[in-house]
mmCIF file of C-alpha atoms in Angstrom:
data_model
loop_
_atom_site.group_PDB
_atom_site.id
_atom_site.type_symbol
_atom_site.label_atom_id
_atom_site.label_comp_id
_atom_site.label_asym_id
_atom_site.label_seq_id
_atom_site.Cartn_x
_atom_site.Cartn_y
_atom_site.Cartn_z
ATOM 1 C CA MET A 117 94.058 -2.371 64.296
ATOM 2 C CA SER A 118 96.625 -1.802 67.032
ATOM 3 C CA THR A 119 99.769 -3.867 66.676
ATOM 4 C CA THR A 120 102.099 -1.867 68.895
ATOM 5 C CA SER A 121 104.032 -4.862 70.174
ATOM 6 C CA GLU A 122 104.435 -8.497 69.271
ATOM 7 C CA GLY A 123 102.692 -9.578 72.466
ATOM 8 C CA THR A 124 99.530 -7.598 71.717
ATOM 9 C CA ALA A 125 99.577 -7.958 67.926
ATOM 10 C CA VAL A 126 96.385 -8.839 66.098
ATOM 11 C CA ARG A 127 97.475 -11.675 63.834
ATOM 12 C CA PRO A 128 95.667 -13.373 60.934
ATOM 13 C CA PHE A 129 94.551 -16.882 61.842
ATOM 14 C CA ALA A 130 94.094 -19.906 59.608
ATOM 15 C CA PHE A 131 93.181 -23.506 60.387
ATOM 16 C CA GLU A 132 93.227 -26.835 58.593
ATOM 17 C CA PHE A 133 91.982 -30.256 59.652
ATOM 18 C CA PRO A 134 93.546 -33.053 57.581
ATOM 19 C CA GLU A 135 91.346 -35.761 56.130
ATOM 20 C CA SER A 136 93.049 -38.260 58.426
ATOM 21 C CA GLU A 137 91.429 -36.596 61.454
ATOM 22 C CA LEU A 138 88.015 -36.772 59.828
ATOM 23 C CA ASP A 139 88.597 -40.430 58.944
ATOM 24 C CA GLU A 140 89.501 -41.161 62.560
ATOM 25 C CA LEU A 141 86.359 -39.373 63.728
ATOM 26 C CA ARG A 142 84.191 -41.521 61.449
ATOM 27 C CA GLN A 143 85.929 -44.666 62.644
ATOM 28 C CA ARG A 144 85.320 -43.754 66.275
ATOM 29 C CA VAL A 145 81.661 -43.052 65.556
ATOM 30 C CA ARG A 146 81.225 -46.407 63.808
ATOM 31 C CA ALA A 147 82.988 -48.209 66.664
ATOM 32 C CA ALA A 148 80.683 -46.820 69.353
ATOM 33 C CA ARG A 149 79.632 -49.272 72.049
ATOM 34 C CA TRP A 150 75.952 -48.755 72.711
ATOM 35 C CA PRO A 151 74.033 -49.079 75.964
ATOM 36 C CA GLU A 152 70.664 -50.802 76.139
ATOM 37 C CA LYS A 153 67.544 -48.825 75.238
ATOM 38 C CA GLU A 154 66.114 -46.508 77.862
ATOM 39 C CA THR A 155 63.333 -47.970 80.019
ATOM 40 C CA VAL A 156 60.962 -45.030 79.507
ATOM 41 C CA SER A 157 59.094 -43.649 76.497
ATOM 42 C CA ASP A 158 60.206 -40.046 76.971
ATOM 43 C CA GLN A 159 63.545 -38.246 77.386
ATOM 44 C CA SER A 160 63.567 -38.252 81.182
ATOM 45 C CA GLN A 161 66.575 -40.623 81.194
ATOM 46 C CA GLY A 162 68.542 -38.593 78.643
ATOM 47 C CA THR A 163 69.120 -38.759 74.914
ATOM 48 C CA PRO A 164 67.073 -41.703 73.533
ATOM 49 C CA LEU A 165 69.116 -44.519 72.065
ATOM 50 C CA ALA A 166 67.351 -44.320 68.690
ATOM 51 C CA THR A 167 68.044 -40.588 68.442
ATOM 52 C CA ILE A 168 71.778 -40.838 69.031
ATOM 53 C CA GLN A 169 72.117 -43.953 66.856
ATOM 54 C CA GLU A 170 70.469 -42.197 63.908
ATOM 55 C CA LEU A 171 72.678 -39.142 64.404
ATOM 56 C CA ALA A 172 75.763 -41.365 64.551
ATOM 57 C CA ARG A 173 74.792 -43.144 61.356
ATOM 58 C CA TYR A 174 74.384 -39.836 59.560
ATOM 59 C CA TRP A 175 77.635 -38.483 61.068
ATOM 60 C CA ALA A 176 79.674 -41.454 59.858
ATOM 61 C CA GLU A 177 78.046 -41.988 56.461
ATOM 62 C CA GLU A 178 76.648 -38.713 55.111
ATOM 63 C CA TYR A 179 77.804 -35.664 57.047
ATOM 64 C CA ASP A 180 80.479 -33.487 55.392
ATOM 65 C CA TRP A 181 82.508 -31.208 57.679
ATOM 66 C CA ARG A 182 84.061 -29.487 54.685
ATOM 67 C CA ASN A 183 80.813 -27.596 54.019
ATOM 68 C CA ILE A 184 80.895 -25.621 57.274
ATOM 69 C CA GLU A 185 84.668 -25.425 57.089
ATOM 70 C CA ALA A 186 84.339 -23.559 53.785
ATOM 71 C CA LYS A 187 81.864 -21.118 55.331
ATOM 72 C CA LEU A 188 84.235 -20.499 58.220
ATOM 73 C CA LYS A 189 87.226 -20.016 55.952
ATOM 74 C CA ALA A 190 85.320 -17.467 53.868
ATOM 75 C CA LEU A 191 85.407 -15.118 56.863
ATOM 76 C CA PRO A 192 88.410 -13.178 58.221
ATOM 77 C CA HIS A 193 89.838 -14.860 61.329
ATOM 78 C CA PHE A 194 92.320 -13.368 63.763
ATOM 79 C CA VAL A 195 94.010 -14.148 67.038
ATOM 80 C CA THR A 196 95.563 -11.910 69.667
ATOM 81 C CA GLU A 197 97.112 -12.615 73.048
ATOM 82 C CA ILE A 198 95.195 -11.124 75.969
ATOM 83 C CA ASP A 199 96.289 -11.679 79.542
ATOM 84 C CA GLY A 200 98.616 -14.469 78.448
ATOM 85 C CA LEU A 201 96.051 -16.387 76.365
ATOM 86 C CA ASP A 202 95.465 -16.450 72.618
ATOM 87 C CA ILE A 203 91.955 -15.274 71.822
ATOM 88 C CA HIS A 204 90.505 -16.208 68.434
ATOM 89 C CA PHE A 205 87.867 -14.034 66.814
ATOM 90 C CA ILE A 206 86.066 -13.433 63.547
ATOM 91 C CA HIS A 207 86.153 -9.778 62.510
ATOM 92 C CA VAL A 208 84.006 -8.560 59.634
ATOM 93 C CA ARG A 209 83.984 -4.842 58.896
ATOM 94 C CA SER A 210 80.962 -3.456 57.087
ATOM 95 C CA ARG A 211 81.396 -1.595 53.822
ATOM 96 C CA HIS A 212 78.829 0.931 55.004
ATOM 97 C CA GLU A 213 79.908 4.241 56.480
ATOM 98 C CA ASN A 214 79.153 4.844 60.160
ATOM 99 C CA ALA A 215 78.592 1.159 60.920
ATOM 100 C CA LEU A 216 78.310 0.485 64.655
ATOM 101 C CA PRO A 217 80.869 -1.949 66.128
ATOM 102 C CA LEU A 218 79.199 -4.933 67.829
ATOM 103 C CA ILE A 219 80.829 -7.756 69.771
ATOM 104 C CA VAL A 220 78.686 -10.916 69.969
ATOM 105 C CA THR A 221 79.467 -13.741 72.402
ATOM 106 C CA HIS A 222 78.335 -17.361 72.063
ATOM 107 C CA GLY A 223 77.494 -19.787 74.877
ATOM 108 C CA TRP A 224 77.635 -23.518 75.684
ATOM 109 C CA PRO A 225 77.282 -25.976 74.074
ATOM 110 C CA SER A 226 77.737 -23.737 71.076
ATOM 111 C CA SER A 227 80.532 -21.842 69.369
ATOM 112 C CA VAL A 228 81.117 -19.162 66.756
ATOM 113 C CA ILE A 229 79.404 -21.568 64.337
ATOM 114 C CA ALA A 230 76.078 -20.758 65.994
ATOM 115 C CA LEU A 231 76.529 -17.099 65.001
ATOM 116 C CA LEU A 232 77.527 -17.470 61.351
ATOM 117 C CA LYS A 233 74.003 -16.949 59.987
ATOM 118 C CA ILE A 234 73.863 -13.359 61.281
ATOM 119 C CA VAL A 235 77.207 -12.168 59.865
ATOM 120 C CA GLU A 236 76.125 -11.071 56.405
ATOM 121 C CA PRO A 237 72.743 -9.545 57.389
ATOM 122 C CA LEU A 238 74.340 -7.441 60.129
ATOM 123 C CA THR A 239 77.409 -6.315 58.198
ATOM 124 C CA ASP A 240 75.695 -5.885 54.800
ATOM 125 C CA PRO A 241 72.089 -4.923 55.624
ATOM 126 C CA THR A 242 71.231 -3.481 52.214
ATOM 127 C CA ALA A 243 71.656 -6.956 50.722
ATOM 128 C CA HIS A 244 69.406 -8.464 53.394
ATOM 129 C CA GLY A 245 66.335 -6.270 53.688
ATOM 130 C CA GLY A 246 67.816 -3.482 55.791
ATOM 131 C CA ASP A 247 69.140 0.041 55.391
ATOM 132 C CA ALA A 248 72.752 1.167 55.324
ATOM 133 C CA SER A 249 72.077 2.881 58.639
ATOM 134 C CA ASP A 250 71.536 -0.587 60.184
ATOM 135 C CA ALA A 251 75.112 -1.719 59.484
ATOM 136 C CA PHE A 252 77.421 -3.200 62.094
ATOM 137 C CA HIS A 253 81.114 -4.001 62.216
ATOM 138 C CA LEU A 254 81.037 -7.478 63.747
ATOM 139 C CA VAL A 255 83.456 -9.060 66.225
ATOM 140 C CA ILE A 256 82.740 -12.686 67.207
ATOM 141 C CA PRO A 257 85.291 -14.143 69.649
ATOM 142 C CA SER A 258 85.677 -17.735 70.780
ATOM 143 C CA MET A 259 85.571 -17.923 74.555
ATOM 144 C CA PRO A 260 88.731 -19.199 76.279
ATOM 145 C CA GLY A 261 88.840 -22.988 76.007
ATOM 146 C CA TYR A 262 86.339 -22.990 73.139
ATOM 147 C CA GLY A 263 86.944 -23.474 69.426
ATOM 148 C CA PHE A 264 90.155 -21.906 68.191
ATOM 149 C CA SER A 265 90.939 -19.839 71.304
ATOM 150 C CA GLY A 266 93.668 -20.927 73.673
ATOM 151 C CA LYS A 267 92.965 -23.315 76.541
ATOM 152 C CA PRO A 268 93.694 -21.863 79.988
ATOM 153 C CA THR A 269 96.434 -23.757 81.815
ATOM 154 C CA ALA A 270 95.712 -22.237 85.233
ATOM 155 C CA PRO A 271 92.552 -21.235 87.119
ATOM 156 C CA GLY A 272 91.120 -17.763 86.781
ATOM 157 C CA TRP A 273 89.424 -17.477 83.416
ATOM 158 C CA ASN A 274 85.958 -16.813 84.829
ATOM 159 C CA PRO A 275 83.185 -14.728 83.195
ATOM 160 C CA GLU A 276 84.410 -11.500 84.818
ATOM 161 C CA ARG A 277 87.880 -11.980 83.364
ATOM 162 C CA ILE A 278 86.471 -12.789 79.935
ATOM 163 C CA ALA A 279 84.398 -9.600 80.086
ATOM 164 C CA ARG A 280 87.535 -7.569 80.764
ATOM 165 C CA ALA A 281 89.333 -9.379 77.928
ATOM 166 C CA TRP A 282 86.533 -8.500 75.498
ATOM 167 C CA ALA A 283 86.852 -4.820 76.412
ATOM 168 C CA GLU A 284 90.584 -5.051 75.779
ATOM 169 C CA LEU A 285 89.910 -6.755 72.449
ATOM 170 C CA MET A 286 87.620 -3.940 71.286
ATOM 171 C CA LYS A 287 90.182 -1.368 72.416
ATOM 172 C CA ARG A 288 92.890 -3.234 70.536
ATOM 173 C CA LEU A 289 90.732 -3.094 67.410
ATOM 174 C CA ASP A 290 90.555 0.704 67.790
ATOM 175 C CA TYR A 291 86.829 0.762 68.468
ATOM 176 C CA THR A 292 86.186 3.761 70.707
ATOM 177 C CA LYS A 293 82.396 3.316 70.750
ATOM 178 C CA TYR A 294 80.659 -0.037 70.493
ATOM 179 C CA VAL A 295 77.817 -2.252 71.718
ATOM 180 C CA ALA A 296 77.758 -5.849 72.965
ATOM 181 C CA GLN A 297 75.361 -8.785 72.653
ATOM 182 C CA GLY A 298 75.123 -12.281 74.052
ATOM 183 C CA GLY A 299 73.031 -15.295 74.968
ATOM 184 C CA ASP A 300 73.723 -18.138 77.409
ATOM 185 C CA TRP A 301 77.291 -17.577 78.703
ATOM 186 C CA GLY A 302 77.476 -14.745 76.201
ATOM 187 C CA ALA A 303 74.634 -12.990 78.003
ATOM 188 C CA ILE A 304 76.407 -13.294 81.348
ATOM 189 C CA ILE A 305 79.689 -12.023 79.912
ATOM 190 C CA THR A 306 77.941 -9.190 78.100
ATOM 191 C CA GLU A 307 76.144 -8.089 81.261
ATOM 192 C CA LEU A 308 79.385 -8.239 83.228
ATOM 193 C CA MET A 309 80.949 -5.978 80.612
ATOM 194 C CA ALA A 310 78.114 -3.532 81.284
ATOM 195 C CA VAL A 311 78.695 -3.786 85.052
ATOM 196 C CA GLN A 312 82.406 -3.091 84.528
ATOM 197 C CA GLU A 313 81.515 -0.172 82.214
ATOM 198 C CA PRO A 314 84.658 -0.129 80.066
ATOM 199 C CA GLU A 315 85.325 3.052 78.154
ATOM 200 C CA GLY A 316 83.470 3.027 74.847
ATOM 201 C CA LEU A 317 80.715 0.522 75.672
ATOM 202 C CA LEU A 318 77.460 2.316 74.807
ATOM 203 C CA GLY A 319 74.999 -0.391 75.785
ATOM 204 C CA ILE A 320 74.080 -4.060 75.456
ATOM 205 C CA HIS A 321 71.506 -6.478 74.070
ATOM 206 C CA THR A 322 70.668 -9.781 75.740
ATOM 207 C CA ASN A 323 68.427 -12.679 74.767
ATOM 208 C CA MET A 324 68.906 -14.402 78.158
ATOM 209 C CA PRO A 325 68.444 -11.612 80.707
ATOM 210 C CA SER A 326 69.812 -11.850 84.222
ATOM 211 C CA ALA A 327 66.777 -10.066 85.579
ATOM 212 C CA VAL A 328 65.477 -12.253 88.419
ATOM 213 C CA PRO A 329 65.138 -10.271 91.672
ATOM 214 C CA PRO A 330 67.944 -11.342 94.049
ATOM 215 C CA GLU A 331 65.810 -12.856 96.836
ATOM 216 C CA ILE A 332 63.882 -14.922 94.288
ATOM 217 C CA GLU A 333 67.082 -16.079 92.579
ATOM 218 C CA GLN A 334 68.602 -17.114 95.901
ATOM 219 C CA ALA A 335 65.532 -19.083 96.932
ATOM 220 C CA LEU A 336 65.191 -20.883 93.598
ATOM 221 C CA ALA A 337 68.884 -21.711 93.341
ATOM 222 C CA ALA A 338 68.863 -23.197 96.835
ATOM 223 C CA GLY A 339 65.601 -25.072 96.282
ATOM 224 C CA ASN A 340 63.919 -23.096 99.067
ATOM 225 C CA PRO A 341 60.328 -21.800 99.182
ATOM 226 C CA LEU A 342 59.809 -18.327 97.783
ATOM 227 C CA PRO A 343 59.433 -15.491 100.328
ATOM 228 C CA SER A 344 55.800 -15.512 101.490
ATOM 229 C CA HIS A 345 55.419 -11.734 101.411
ATOM 230 C CA LEU A 346 55.895 -11.549 97.639
ATOM 231 C CA GLN A 347 52.994 -11.268 95.200
ATOM 232 C CA PHE A 348 53.352 -12.222 91.542
ATOM 233 C CA THR A 349 51.593 -11.333 88.323
ATOM 234 C CA GLU A 350 50.524 -14.061 85.897
ATOM 235 C CA GLU A 351 53.565 -13.324 83.723
ATOM 236 C CA GLU A 352 55.879 -13.554 86.726
ATOM 237 C CA SER A 353 54.271 -16.804 87.887
ATOM 238 C CA VAL A 354 54.968 -18.406 84.515
ATOM 239 C CA ALA A 355 58.607 -17.298 84.726
ATOM 240 C CA LEU A 356 58.895 -18.714 88.247
ATOM 241 C CA GLU A 357 57.566 -22.083 87.101
ATOM 242 C CA GLN A 358 60.043 -22.134 84.221
ATOM 243 C CA LEU A 359 62.946 -21.201 86.477
ATOM 244 C CA GLY A 360 61.980 -23.855 88.999
ATOM 245 C CA PHE A 361 62.112 -26.460 86.250
ATOM 246 C CA VAL A 362 65.503 -25.189 85.033
ATOM 247 C CA TYR A 363 67.088 -25.392 88.471
ATOM 248 C CA GLN A 364 65.796 -28.955 88.895
ATOM 249 C CA HIS A 365 67.191 -30.065 85.531
ATOM 250 C CA VAL A 366 70.620 -28.467 85.202
ATOM 251 C CA HIS A 367 72.482 -31.638 86.118
ATOM 252 C CA TYR A 368 74.868 -31.102 83.200
ATOM 253 C CA ALA A 369 75.878 -27.749 84.705
ATOM 254 C CA TYR A 370 76.412 -29.284 88.143
ATOM 255 C CA MET A 371 78.605 -31.992 86.603
ATOM 256 C CA MET A 372 80.763 -29.509 84.713
ATOM 257 C CA GLY A 373 80.760 -27.081 87.611
ATOM 258 C CA SER A 374 81.994 -29.629 90.131
ATOM 259 C CA LEU A 375 84.154 -32.212 88.330
ATOM 260 C CA PRO A 376 84.861 -31.175 84.721
ATOM 261 C CA GLN A 377 87.974 -33.313 84.489
ATOM 262 C CA SER A 378 85.925 -36.395 85.346
ATOM 263 C CA LEU A 379 84.107 -35.936 82.043
ATOM 264 C CA THR A 380 87.185 -37.130 80.147
ATOM 265 C CA ALA A 381 84.981 -39.608 78.264
ATOM 266 C CA LEU A 382 83.696 -36.619 76.250
ATOM 267 C CA ALA A 383 87.211 -36.143 74.870
ATOM 268 C CA ASP A 384 87.529 -39.851 74.085
ATOM 269 C CA SER A 385 84.201 -40.640 72.429
ATOM 270 C CA PRO A 386 82.526 -38.453 69.791
ATOM 271 C CA VAL A 387 79.252 -40.314 70.296
ATOM 272 C CA GLY A 388 79.512 -39.710 74.034
ATOM 273 C CA LEU A 389 80.127 -36.027 73.386
ATOM 274 C CA ALA A 390 77.105 -35.809 71.098
ATOM 275 C CA ALA A 391 74.835 -37.642 73.535
ATOM 276 C CA PHE A 392 75.876 -35.308 76.359
ATOM 277 C CA MET A 393 75.183 -32.199 74.265
ATOM 278 C CA LEU A 394 71.829 -33.559 73.090
ATOM 279 C CA GLY A 395 70.573 -34.448 76.569
ATOM 280 C CA PRO A 396 67.117 -33.102 77.470
ATOM 281 C CA GLY A 397 68.556 -31.015 80.302
ATOM 282 C CA LEU A 398 70.809 -29.072 77.941
ATOM 283 C CA PRO A 399 69.942 -25.692 76.437
ATOM 284 C CA LEU A 400 67.387 -26.486 73.756
ATOM 285 C CA ILE A 401 69.479 -28.339 71.191
ATOM 286 C CA PRO A 402 66.845 -30.172 69.116
ATOM 287 C CA GLU A 403 66.625 -33.873 68.475
ATOM 288 C CA ALA A 404 68.630 -35.239 65.588
ATOM 289 C CA SER A 405 65.716 -35.701 63.203
ATOM 290 C CA PRO A 406 66.306 -35.223 59.454
ATOM 291 C CA GLU A 407 64.637 -31.803 59.447
ATOM 292 C CA GLY A 408 65.570 -30.750 62.944
ATOM 293 C CA THR A 409 63.442 -28.343 64.960
ATOM 294 C CA ASP A 410 63.544 -24.651 65.771
ATOM 295 C CA GLY A 411 65.145 -23.930 62.413
ATOM 296 C CA LEU A 412 68.102 -26.250 62.941
ATOM 297 C CA THR A 413 69.109 -29.263 60.871
ATOM 298 C CA ARG A 414 71.263 -32.286 61.624
ATOM 299 C CA ASP A 415 74.107 -30.547 59.804
ATOM 300 C CA ASP A 416 73.780 -27.488 62.064
ATOM 301 C CA ILE A 417 74.018 -29.702 65.117
ATOM 302 C CA LEU A 418 76.924 -31.751 63.815
ATOM 303 C CA ASP A 419 78.837 -28.693 62.589
ATOM 304 C CA ASN A 420 78.982 -27.489 66.168
ATOM 305 C CA ILE A 421 79.697 -30.847 67.811
ATOM 306 C CA THR A 422 82.375 -31.641 65.232
ATOM 307 C CA LEU A 423 84.175 -28.373 65.977
ATOM 308 C CA PHE A 424 84.275 -29.345 69.665
ATOM 309 C CA TRP A 425 85.674 -32.738 68.664
ATOM 310 C CA LEU A 426 88.308 -31.528 66.203
ATOM 311 C CA THR A 427 89.593 -28.857 68.597
ATOM 312 C CA ASN A 428 89.380 -31.237 71.592
ATOM 313 C CA THR A 429 87.642 -28.579 73.685
ATOM 314 C CA ALA A 430 84.948 -30.574 75.493
ATOM 315 C CA ILE A 431 86.773 -30.403 78.828
ATOM 316 C CA SER A 432 88.419 -26.991 78.467
ATOM 317 C CA ALA A 433 84.981 -25.544 77.648
ATOM 318 C CA ALA A 434 83.336 -27.357 80.568
ATOM 319 C CA ARG A 435 85.752 -25.730 83.024
ATOM 320 C CA LEU A 436 83.971 -22.394 82.570
ATOM 321 C CA TYR A 437 81.198 -23.831 84.754
ATOM 322 C CA TRP A 438 83.805 -24.703 87.400
ATOM 323 C CA GLU A 439 85.254 -21.193 87.194
ATOM 324 C CA ASN A 440 81.932 -19.411 87.488
ATOM 325 C CA LYS A 441 80.808 -18.011 90.835
ATOM 326 C CA THR A 442 78.175 -15.609 89.548
ATOM 327 C CA PRO A 443 74.435 -16.433 89.463
ATOM 328 C CA PHE A 444 72.993 -17.403 86.111
ATOM 329 C CA PHE A 445 69.779 -15.374 86.258
ATOM 330 C CA GLY A 446 70.021 -12.960 89.191
ATOM 331 C CA ALA A 447 70.017 -9.224 88.448
ATOM 332 C CA ARG A 448 73.580 -7.846 88.365
ATOM 333 C CA GLY A 449 73.103 -4.102 88.682
ATOM 334 C CA VAL A 450 73.545 -3.171 85.023
ATOM 335 C CA ALA A 451 73.318 0.598 84.670
ATOM 336 C CA LEU A 452 74.098 0.983 80.964
ATOM 337 C CA PRO A 453 71.361 1.096 78.317
ATOM 338 C CA THR A 454 70.029 -2.434 77.842
ATOM 339 C CA ALA A 455 67.858 -4.068 75.200
ATOM 340 C CA VAL A 456 65.991 -7.285 75.957
ATOM 341 C CA SER A 457 64.521 -9.780 73.491
ATOM 342 C CA VAL A 458 62.395 -12.537 75.010
ATOM 343 C CA PHE A 459 62.107 -15.687 72.912
ATOM 344 C CA PRO A 460 59.311 -18.107 73.896
ATOM 345 C CA ASP A 461 61.494 -21.213 74.173
ATOM 346 C CA GLU A 462 64.223 -19.559 76.232
ATOM 347 C CA LEU A 463 65.032 -21.128 79.602
ATOM 348 C CA TYR A 464 62.653 -18.603 81.125
ATOM 349 C CA GLU A 465 60.539 -15.821 79.656
ATOM 350 C CA THR A 466 61.642 -12.648 81.400
ATOM 351 C CA PRO A 467 58.675 -10.581 82.598
ATOM 352 C CA LYS A 468 58.805 -6.922 81.639
ATOM 353 C CA SER A 469 58.394 -5.963 85.288
ATOM 354 C CA TRP A 470 61.618 -7.794 86.170
ATOM 355 C CA ALA A 471 63.465 -6.332 83.182
ATOM 356 C CA GLU A 472 62.453 -2.812 84.210
ATOM 357 C CA GLN A 473 63.806 -3.416 87.721
ATOM 358 C CA ALA A 474 67.035 -5.051 86.581
ATOM 359 C CA TYR A 475 67.839 -2.533 83.843
ATOM 360 C CA PRO A 476 67.017 1.056 84.853
ATOM 361 C CA GLN A 477 67.935 2.131 81.310
ATOM 362 C CA LEU A 478 65.775 -0.420 79.491
ATOM 363 C CA ILE A 479 65.725 0.859 75.923
ATOM 364 C CA HIS A 480 63.921 -2.093 74.307
ATOM 365 C CA TYR A 481 61.759 -4.999 75.449
ATOM 366 C CA ASN A 482 60.073 -7.340 73.010
ATOM 367 C CA ARG A 483 58.493 -10.795 73.241
ATOM 368 C CA LEU A 484 58.943 -12.828 70.068
ATOM 369 C CA GLU A 485 56.554 -15.410 68.655
ATOM 370 C CA LYS A 486 59.140 -18.118 68.064
ATOM 371 C CA GLY A 487 62.752 -18.950 68.853
ATOM 372 C CA GLY A 488 64.664 -20.572 71.655
ATOM 373 C CA HIS A 489 67.913 -20.504 73.563
ATOM 374 C CA PHE A 490 70.104 -19.898 70.498
ATOM 375 C CA PRO A 491 68.002 -17.489 68.397
ATOM 376 C CA ALA A 492 70.865 -16.303 66.188
ATOM 377 C CA TRP A 493 71.244 -19.938 65.140
ATOM 378 C CA GLU A 494 67.598 -21.013 65.164
ATOM 379 C CA GLN A 495 65.817 -17.871 63.923
ATOM 380 C CA PRO A 496 68.474 -15.617 62.381
ATOM 381 C CA GLU A 497 66.015 -13.354 60.529
ATOM 382 C CA LEU A 498 64.067 -12.552 63.697
ATOM 383 C CA PHE A 499 67.284 -12.137 65.647
ATOM 384 C CA VAL A 500 68.798 -9.729 63.118
ATOM 385 C CA LYS A 501 65.628 -7.648 63.111
ATOM 386 C CA GLU A 502 65.760 -7.443 66.907
ATOM 387 C CA ILE A 503 69.398 -6.342 66.897
ATOM 388 C CA ARG A 504 68.779 -3.663 64.280
ATOM 389 C CA THR A 505 65.704 -2.296 66.054
ATOM 390 C CA SER A 506 66.805 -2.553 69.671
ATOM 391 C CA LEU A 507 70.212 -0.909 69.287
ATOM 392 C CA ARG A 508 69.213 1.812 66.842
ATOM 393 C CA SER A 509 68.954 4.475 69.549
ATOM 394 C CA LEU A 510 72.601 3.940 70.540
ATOM 395 C CA ARG A 511 74.026 4.910 67.153
#
């Protein structure tokens, strides 16, 4: 790893949360002041009172942060200053020769915790049903303002800047050829890396493609009728219906995109933070039932929310929506080789016709039978198989 100067040094990173902070968290959860029950029988008014109360009870009485903390600490963590900001990342090098470097980017409301289940299968494939030729060196950064990365103190850390920072990070790690992957914000940042075409980036994989034709994206985002001259296949019509629903129910994004600092209550109340992240308009975080859904458990959910709480990053993370000026789903003009995995419970199921238009070098397109917005978290086995298969031609 390059450590040519103190300012650009890659430094080992360690963290510790004292028991007093966990005790305070439990006290705050127990002291929550509850609103009255919702007046409807569904989730149209937000997280149901019974759901968040049960999660809070479990959080205060049974949940143990130390379990996920141990899993995090078992991995090698580093930090390096890029463009004046400390960037935290997990870096696991495979023991297999000729492993392909891969940088994977999380989204919101998630963190590096949502990617932990794929670390061992990707870096040590022979121990997880794969071949040595499937091995990856894995780099998993925390986005600015998220987790253990620094919090920007001035405007400017938008997705384009993060994309450039990720290219600098891979260069600083002496990776001359690598691939990139992402979902949610990670998908946007990964695609912007491909648009910027930094030296060494061979291609990308996305599980939330920005493949919507521009005139359709513009109409949907503005709430306008679709152009009358356009004809759609059945697959495209389904995607349009899904996208229409998304744009009508992204109130959380509008709130963070317009007035993130007004959400200060999320930094003051852990129960408020949890309720906001569990809202029905958010990217498919399941209800807080004992077994969870989509492969997630209550512990999975609370691991992630607790990291936001302990690092006090609810507001610094929300500002990414304020910084963003790029469309969420509109095609960006990616020219590099691109692999697309379509999970059925994603915000929208990308039609192959749109993917072929958006990515002229489409090297892989596959529709999965199950999985949602965070497949590496929800369905890690399926996700790992997709990564191995879809990026094989770029080795």
